[in-house]
Amino acid sequence: MTEPSANAAADPAGKLLFLEDVYKSYGPKIVLDDIDLSVRAGEFCGLVGPSGCGKSTLLRLLLGAERADAGRILLDGAPLGAPDPQRGIVFQKYSLFPHLSILDNVLLGPRLSSNFGQWRRQRASFMDEAASLLKTMRLESDGDKYPHQLSGGMQQRVAIAQALIMHPKILLMDEPFGALDPSVREDLQVHLLQIWEERRMTVFFVTHDIHEALFLSTRVLVLSQYYRDGRTLPPDCHGSKVVGDYQIKKDAASTDLKRTAEFADLAQTIRREGFEPTVLQNINEFNLKHPDSWRSLNPEEAAGS
Ligand SMILES: Nc1ncnc2c1ncn2[C@@H]1O[C@H](COP(=O)(O)OP(=O)(O)OP(=O)(O)O)[C@@H](O)[C@H]1O
Ligand SMILES: [Mg+2]
């Protein structure tokens, strides 16, 4: 049993997402090792961490595609169930069905989640919304094409439209721009920020790229297995924790931000704290500076302080 700190961030009230004491293992391998997290509606959370630290695993738990071994995950105060339209997801690739047109790909979610009568009654309004989303995504003349006729960047824009048409409470994105060329990637980053600002969605965005996370996010979470605590386990036997949680000030969605000294310094700090196998912060030294950040300590962990 862990003792939550007397902290408003540790209260699920008013939080869109709330995770407490979440653990996930695969066989003997602990991947997520006591994750505590609360996220407010409208936040753009970037999640970074070394390869294999469990970023996609955490995203799958938030999607409901897998269950945590222990702990609780609440969405809007209610326990999270199987995947449903409240949570949209965009992967790096393979979100689109090759045999469906772009328009039909965007309409897939509404079609699958409606019964025959609902679909017939609402088809026209779904078609209007799909057309409007394709316009937002600068794909208004591509609705009749098929995925193979589109570039990688265009396909990812379709994947985002496919998720947005379901009006998810939270948009989960797993390295959505990871396979794109740098210039296309930057263009899509700016585009995603514009959409986020217009819709004020809550986004959970996984990326390897610290600069991408810092540019996009209002909050950057660092997940890492590189830390030490009071447990006697060798470091490679424990799982990942949130070792850093930063509030990011955003004045404008300008890529100039990426070239400031402050940005470079923070990127370096995050790389050091989360990505360096030789840098093992003590659990009580984690940089959990975001006002909604919180962490409960179990007695073993507390003993390490
Ligand atoms: N279904 C599974 N069965 C067994 N092990 C798994 C499974 N899924 C993930 N793992 C293991 O869990 C760990 C975390 O994997 P995960 O894919 O979540 O990492 P990640 O941080 O997303 O990595 P990357 O940055 O490379 O995408 C890895 O060691 C991986 O091998
Ligand atoms: Mg991954």
Coordinates of C-alpha atoms and ligand atoms in Angstrom, one line a residue:
M1 CA 0.0 0.0 0.0
T2 CA 1.4 3.4 -0.9
E3 CA 0.9 6.7 0.8
P4 CA -0.2 9.4 -1.5
S5 CA 1.3 12.8 -0.8
A6 CA -1.2 15.5 0.5
N7 CA -1.3 17.1 -2.8
A8 CA -4.2 18.4 -5.0
A9 CA -2.6 16.8 -8.0
A10 CA -3.2 13.4 -6.3
D11 CA -7.0 14.0 -6.4
P12 CA -8.8 12.6 -9.4
A13 CA -11.5 15.4 -9.2
G14 CA -11.3 17.7 -12.2
K15 CA -8.8 15.6 -14.0
L16 CA -9.5 14.0 -17.4
L17 CA -7.0 11.3 -16.8
F18 CA -5.8 9.9 -13.5
L19 CA -3.4 7.0 -13.0
E20 CA -2.4 5.8 -9.6
D21 CA 0.1 3.0 -8.7
V22 CA 0.0 1.6 -12.2
Y23 CA 2.2 -1.5 -12.9
K24 CA 2.6 -3.5 -16.0
S25 CA 4.9 -6.5 -16.6
Y26 CA 5.4 -8.9 -19.5
G27 CA 6.4 -12.2 -17.9
P28 CA 9.2 -11.5 -15.5
K29 CA 10.0 -8.2 -17.1
I30 CA 8.5 -5.2 -15.2
V31 CA 7.9 -2.4 -17.8
L32 CA 5.8 0.2 -15.9
D33 CA 6.8 0.4 -12.3
D34 CA 4.3 2.4 -10.2
I35 CA 3.1 5.2 -12.5
D36 CA 1.2 8.1 -10.9
L37 CA -0.1 10.8 -13.2
S38 CA -2.9 13.3 -13.5
V39 CA -3.8 15.2 -16.7
R40 CA -6.2 18.1 -17.2
A41 CA -8.5 18.5 -20.2
G42 CA -6.9 20.5 -23.0
E43 CA -3.3 19.6 -22.1
F44 CA -0.9 18.5 -24.8
C45 CA 1.3 15.9 -23.1
G46 CA 4.5 14.8 -24.8
L47 CA 5.9 11.5 -23.5
V48 CA 9.5 10.8 -24.2
G49 CA 12.0 8.2 -23.0
P50 CA 14.6 5.7 -24.2
S51 CA 13.6 2.9 -26.6
G52 CA 11.9 0.1 -24.8
C53 CA 11.1 2.1 -21.6
G54 CA 7.4 1.4 -22.0
K55 CA 6.0 4.5 -23.9
S56 CA 3.8 2.4 -26.2
T57 CA 2.9 0.1 -23.3
L58 CA 1.5 3.1 -21.4
L59 CA -0.3 4.3 -24.5
R60 CA -1.9 0.9 -24.9
L61 CA -3.1 1.0 -21.3
L62 CA -4.6 4.4 -21.9
L63 CA -6.3 3.1 -25.0
G64 CA -7.7 0.1 -23.1
A65 CA -6.1 -2.3 -25.5
E66 CA -4.2 -3.9 -22.5
R67 CA -4.9 -3.9 -18.8
A68 CA -2.6 -2.8 -16.0
D69 CA -1.5 -5.6 -13.6
A70 CA -2.2 -3.3 -10.6
G71 CA -3.3 0.3 -9.9
R72 CA -6.2 2.3 -11.3
I73 CA -6.7 4.4 -14.5
L74 CA -9.6 6.8 -14.6
L75 CA -10.9 8.7 -17.6
D76 CA -13.2 11.6 -16.4
G77 CA -13.4 9.9 -13.0
A78 CA -14.6 6.5 -14.3
P79 CA -12.5 3.4 -14.6
L80 CA -11.1 2.9 -18.1
G81 CA -12.6 0.0 -20.0
A82 CA -12.1 -1.6 -23.5
P83 CA -11.2 0.7 -26.4
D84 CA -14.0 3.0 -27.3
P85 CA -14.5 6.2 -29.3
Q86 CA -13.6 8.4 -26.3
R87 CA -10.0 7.6 -27.1
G88 CA -8.7 8.2 -30.6
I89 CA -5.3 6.7 -31.6
V90 CA -2.9 7.5 -34.4
F91 CA 0.1 5.2 -34.9
Q92 CA 3.3 5.7 -36.9
K93 CA 1.9 3.7 -39.8
Y94 CA -0.8 1.3 -40.8
S95 CA -3.8 3.3 -39.5
L96 CA -5.4 3.3 -43.0
F97 CA -7.1 0.5 -44.8
P98 CA -5.5 0.2 -48.3
H99 CA -8.7 -1.0 -50.0
L100 CA -10.8 2.0 -48.8
S101 CA -10.8 5.4 -50.4
I102 CA -9.5 8.3 -48.2
L103 CA -13.0 9.5 -47.6
D104 CA -14.1 6.0 -46.6
N105 CA -11.1 5.6 -44.3
V106 CA -12.2 8.8 -42.5
L107 CA -15.8 7.6 -42.3
L108 CA -14.8 4.2 -41.0
G109 CA -15.1 5.0 -37.3
P110 CA -18.7 6.4 -37.5
R111 CA -19.7 3.5 -39.8
L112 CA -18.4 0.9 -37.5
S113 CA -19.8 2.5 -34.4
S114 CA -23.3 3.0 -35.9
N115 CA -26.0 0.5 -36.5
F116 CA -27.6 0.3 -39.9
G117 CA -30.5 2.7 -39.0
Q118 CA -28.2 5.3 -37.4
W119 CA -25.8 5.2 -40.3
R120 CA -28.6 5.8 -42.8
R121 CA -30.0 8.7 -40.8
Q122 CA -26.7 10.3 -40.1
R123 CA -24.7 9.5 -43.2
A124 CA -25.1 12.9 -44.8
S125 CA -23.9 14.7 -41.7
F126 CA -21.0 12.3 -41.3
M127 CA -20.1 12.9 -45.0
D128 CA -20.2 16.7 -44.4
E129 CA -17.9 16.3 -41.3
A130 CA -15.5 14.1 -43.2
A131 CA -15.3 16.6 -46.0
S132 CA -14.7 19.4 -43.6
L133 CA -12.0 17.4 -41.8
L134 CA -10.3 16.6 -45.1
K135 CA -10.3 20.3 -45.8
T136 CA -8.8 21.1 -42.4
M137 CA -6.1 18.5 -43.3
R138 CA -5.5 20.1 -46.6
L139 CA -6.7 17.0 -48.4
E140 CA -10.0 18.3 -49.9
S141 CA -9.2 17.1 -53.4
D142 CA -7.9 13.6 -52.2
G143 CA -11.1 12.0 -50.9
D144 CA -11.5 9.7 -53.9
K145 CA -7.9 8.5 -53.8
Y146 CA -6.5 5.4 -52.1
P147 CA -3.8 5.4 -49.4
H148 CA -1.0 4.2 -51.8
Q149 CA -1.6 7.3 -53.9
L150 CA -0.7 9.6 -51.0
S151 CA 2.6 10.5 -49.5
G152 CA 3.5 9.4 -45.9
G153 CA 2.7 12.9 -44.6
M154 CA -0.7 12.9 -46.3
Q155 CA -1.4 9.5 -45.0
Q156 CA -0.7 10.6 -41.4
R157 CA -3.0 13.6 -42.0
V158 CA -5.8 11.1 -43.0
A159 CA -5.0 9.1 -39.9
I160 CA -5.5 12.2 -37.7
A161 CA -8.8 13.0 -39.5
Q162 CA -9.9 9.4 -38.9
A163 CA -9.4 9.8 -35.2
L164 CA -10.8 13.3 -35.0
I165 CA -14.2 12.4 -36.6
M166 CA -15.0 10.4 -33.5
H167 CA -14.5 13.5 -31.3
P168 CA -12.4 11.6 -28.8
K169 CA -11.9 13.0 -25.3
I170 CA -8.3 12.2 -25.7
L171 CA -6.1 11.8 -28.8
L172 CA -3.4 9.2 -28.3
M173 CA -0.5 9.4 -30.7
D174 CA 2.4 6.9 -30.9
E175 CA 5.3 8.4 -32.9
P176 CA 2.8 9.6 -35.5
F177 CA 5.5 11.5 -37.4
G178 CA 8.3 9.1 -36.8
A179 CA 8.5 7.8 -40.4
L180 CA 8.4 11.2 -42.1
D181 CA 11.1 13.4 -43.6
P182 CA 12.2 16.3 -41.4
S183 CA 10.6 19.1 -43.4
V184 CA 7.3 17.2 -43.7
R185 CA 7.5 16.4 -40.0
E186 CA 7.9 20.0 -39.1
D187 CA 5.0 21.0 -41.3
L188 CA 2.8 18.4 -39.6
Q189 CA 3.9 19.5 -36.2
V190 CA 2.7 23.1 -36.9
H191 CA -0.5 21.8 -38.4
L192 CA -1.2 19.6 -35.4
L193 CA -0.7 22.5 -33.1
Q194 CA -3.1 24.6 -35.1
I195 CA -5.8 21.9 -34.9
W196 CA -5.1 21.4 -31.2
E197 CA -5.5 25.2 -30.6
E198 CA -8.7 25.3 -32.6
R199 CA -10.3 22.3 -30.9
R200 CA -8.6 22.4 -27.5
M201 CA -8.3 18.7 -27.5
T202 CA -6.4 16.7 -24.9
V203 CA -3.4 15.0 -26.6
F204 CA -1.0 12.3 -25.4
F205 CA 1.9 12.3 -27.8
V206 CA 4.7 9.7 -27.7
T207 CA 7.9 10.5 -29.4
H208 CA 11.6 9.6 -29.3
D209 CA 12.4 13.1 -30.3
I210 CA 12.8 15.4 -27.3
H211 CA 12.8 18.5 -29.5
E212 CA 9.5 17.5 -31.1
A213 CA 8.0 16.9 -27.6
L214 CA 9.2 20.3 -26.4
F215 CA 7.9 22.1 -29.4
L216 CA 4.4 20.5 -29.4
S217 CA 3.6 20.1 -25.7
T218 CA 2.3 22.1 -22.9
R219 CA 3.7 19.4 -20.6
V220 CA 6.6 17.0 -21.2
L221 CA 6.7 13.7 -19.3
V222 CA 9.9 11.7 -19.2
L223 CA 9.6 8.0 -18.7
S224 CA 12.8 6.1 -17.9
Q225 CA 14.2 3.0 -16.3
Y226 CA 17.4 4.8 -15.5
Y227 CA 17.1 5.9 -11.8
R228 CA 17.8 4.4 -8.4
D229 CA 15.6 3.9 -5.3
G230 CA 15.7 2.0 -2.0
R231 CA 15.1 -1.4 -3.6
T232 CA 17.8 -3.9 -3.8
L233 CA 16.9 -4.9 -7.4
P234 CA 19.6 -4.3 -10.0
P235 CA 18.7 -1.3 -12.1
D236 CA 17.9 -3.5 -15.2
C237 CA 15.3 -5.5 -13.1
H238 CA 13.1 -2.6 -12.2
G239 CA 10.7 -0.9 -14.6
S240 CA 10.2 2.6 -15.7
K241 CA 8.9 5.6 -13.8
V242 CA 8.0 9.1 -14.6
V243 CA 11.4 10.7 -13.8
G244 CA 10.6 14.2 -15.2
D245 CA 7.5 16.2 -15.6
Y246 CA 7.8 19.7 -17.0
Q247 CA 5.4 22.5 -17.7
I248 CA 6.2 24.1 -21.0
K249 CA 5.3 27.7 -21.7
K250 CA 4.0 28.3 -25.2
D251 CA 3.7 31.8 -26.5
A252 CA 3.2 30.9 -30.2
A253 CA 3.3 27.9 -32.4
S254 CA 6.5 29.2 -34.1
T255 CA 9.3 26.9 -35.0
D256 CA 11.7 29.7 -33.9
L257 CA 11.1 28.4 -30.4
K258 CA 13.3 25.4 -31.4
R259 CA 16.3 27.6 -31.9
T260 CA 16.3 29.3 -28.5
A261 CA 18.9 28.6 -25.8
E262 CA 16.2 27.8 -23.2
F263 CA 14.8 25.1 -25.5
A264 CA 18.3 23.6 -26.1
D265 CA 19.1 23.6 -22.3
L266 CA 15.8 21.9 -21.4
A267 CA 16.3 19.3 -24.1
Q268 CA 19.8 18.6 -22.7
T269 CA 18.5 18.3 -19.2
I270 CA 15.8 15.8 -20.3
R271 CA 18.3 13.8 -22.3
R272 CA 20.6 13.6 -19.3
E273 CA 17.9 12.7 -16.8
G274 CA 16.0 10.2 -18.9
F275 CA 18.1 8.8 -21.6
E276 CA 21.6 8.4 -20.1
P277 CA 22.0 4.8 -18.7
T278 CA 24.9 6.0 -16.5
V279 CA 23.0 8.9 -15.0
L280 CA 20.8 7.4 -12.2
Q281 CA 18.9 10.0 -10.3
N282 CA 17.7 9.2 -6.9
I283 CA 13.9 8.7 -6.8
N284 CA 13.6 11.8 -4.5
E285 CA 15.5 14.0 -7.0
F286 CA 13.1 13.5 -10.0
N287 CA 12.3 16.8 -11.7
L288 CA 8.5 16.6 -11.2
K289 CA 7.9 20.3 -11.7
H290 CA 4.5 20.3 -13.3
P291 CA 1.7 21.5 -10.9
D292 CA -0.3 18.3 -11.7
S293 CA 2.6 16.0 -11.1
W294 CA 2.5 13.7 -8.1
R295 CA 4.0 10.5 -6.9
S296 CA 3.3 8.1 -4.1
L297 CA 6.2 6.3 -2.5
N298 CA 6.0 2.8 -1.3
P299 CA 8.0 2.0 1.9
E300 CA 10.9 0.4 0.0
E301 CA 11.2 3.4 -2.3
A302 CA 10.9 5.8 0.7
A303 CA 13.8 3.9 2.4
G304 CA 16.0 4.9 -0.5
S305 CA 15.7 8.5 0.2
Ligands
LIG1 N1 3.3 -7.9 -25.9 C1 4.5 -7.9 -25.3 N2 5.1 -9.0 -24.9 C2 6.3 -9.0 -24.3 N3 7.0 -8.0 -24.1 C3 6.6 -6.8 -24.5 C4 5.3 -6.7 -25.2 N4 5.1 -5.4 -25.5 C5 6.2 -4.7 -25.1 N5 7.1 -5.6 -24.5 C6 8.4 -5.2 -23.9 O1 8.1 -4.1 -23.0 C7 9.1 -3.2 -23.1 C8 8.5 -1.8 -23.4 O2 8.1 -1.8 -24.8 P1 7.4 -0.6 -25.4 O3 7.1 -1.0 -26.8 O4 6.3 -0.1 -24.6 O5 8.6 0.5 -25.4 P2 8.7 1.9 -26.1 O6 9.2 2.8 -25.1 O7 7.5 2.2 -26.8 O8 9.9 1.6 -27.1 P3 10.2 2.3 -28.6 O9 10.6 3.7 -28.3 O10 11.3 1.5 -29.1 O11 8.9 2.3 -29.3 C9 10.1 -3.7 -24.1 O12 11.2 -4.3 -23.4 C10 9.3 -4.6 -24.9 O13 10.2 -5.7 -25.4
MG2 MG 7.0 2.5 -28.8

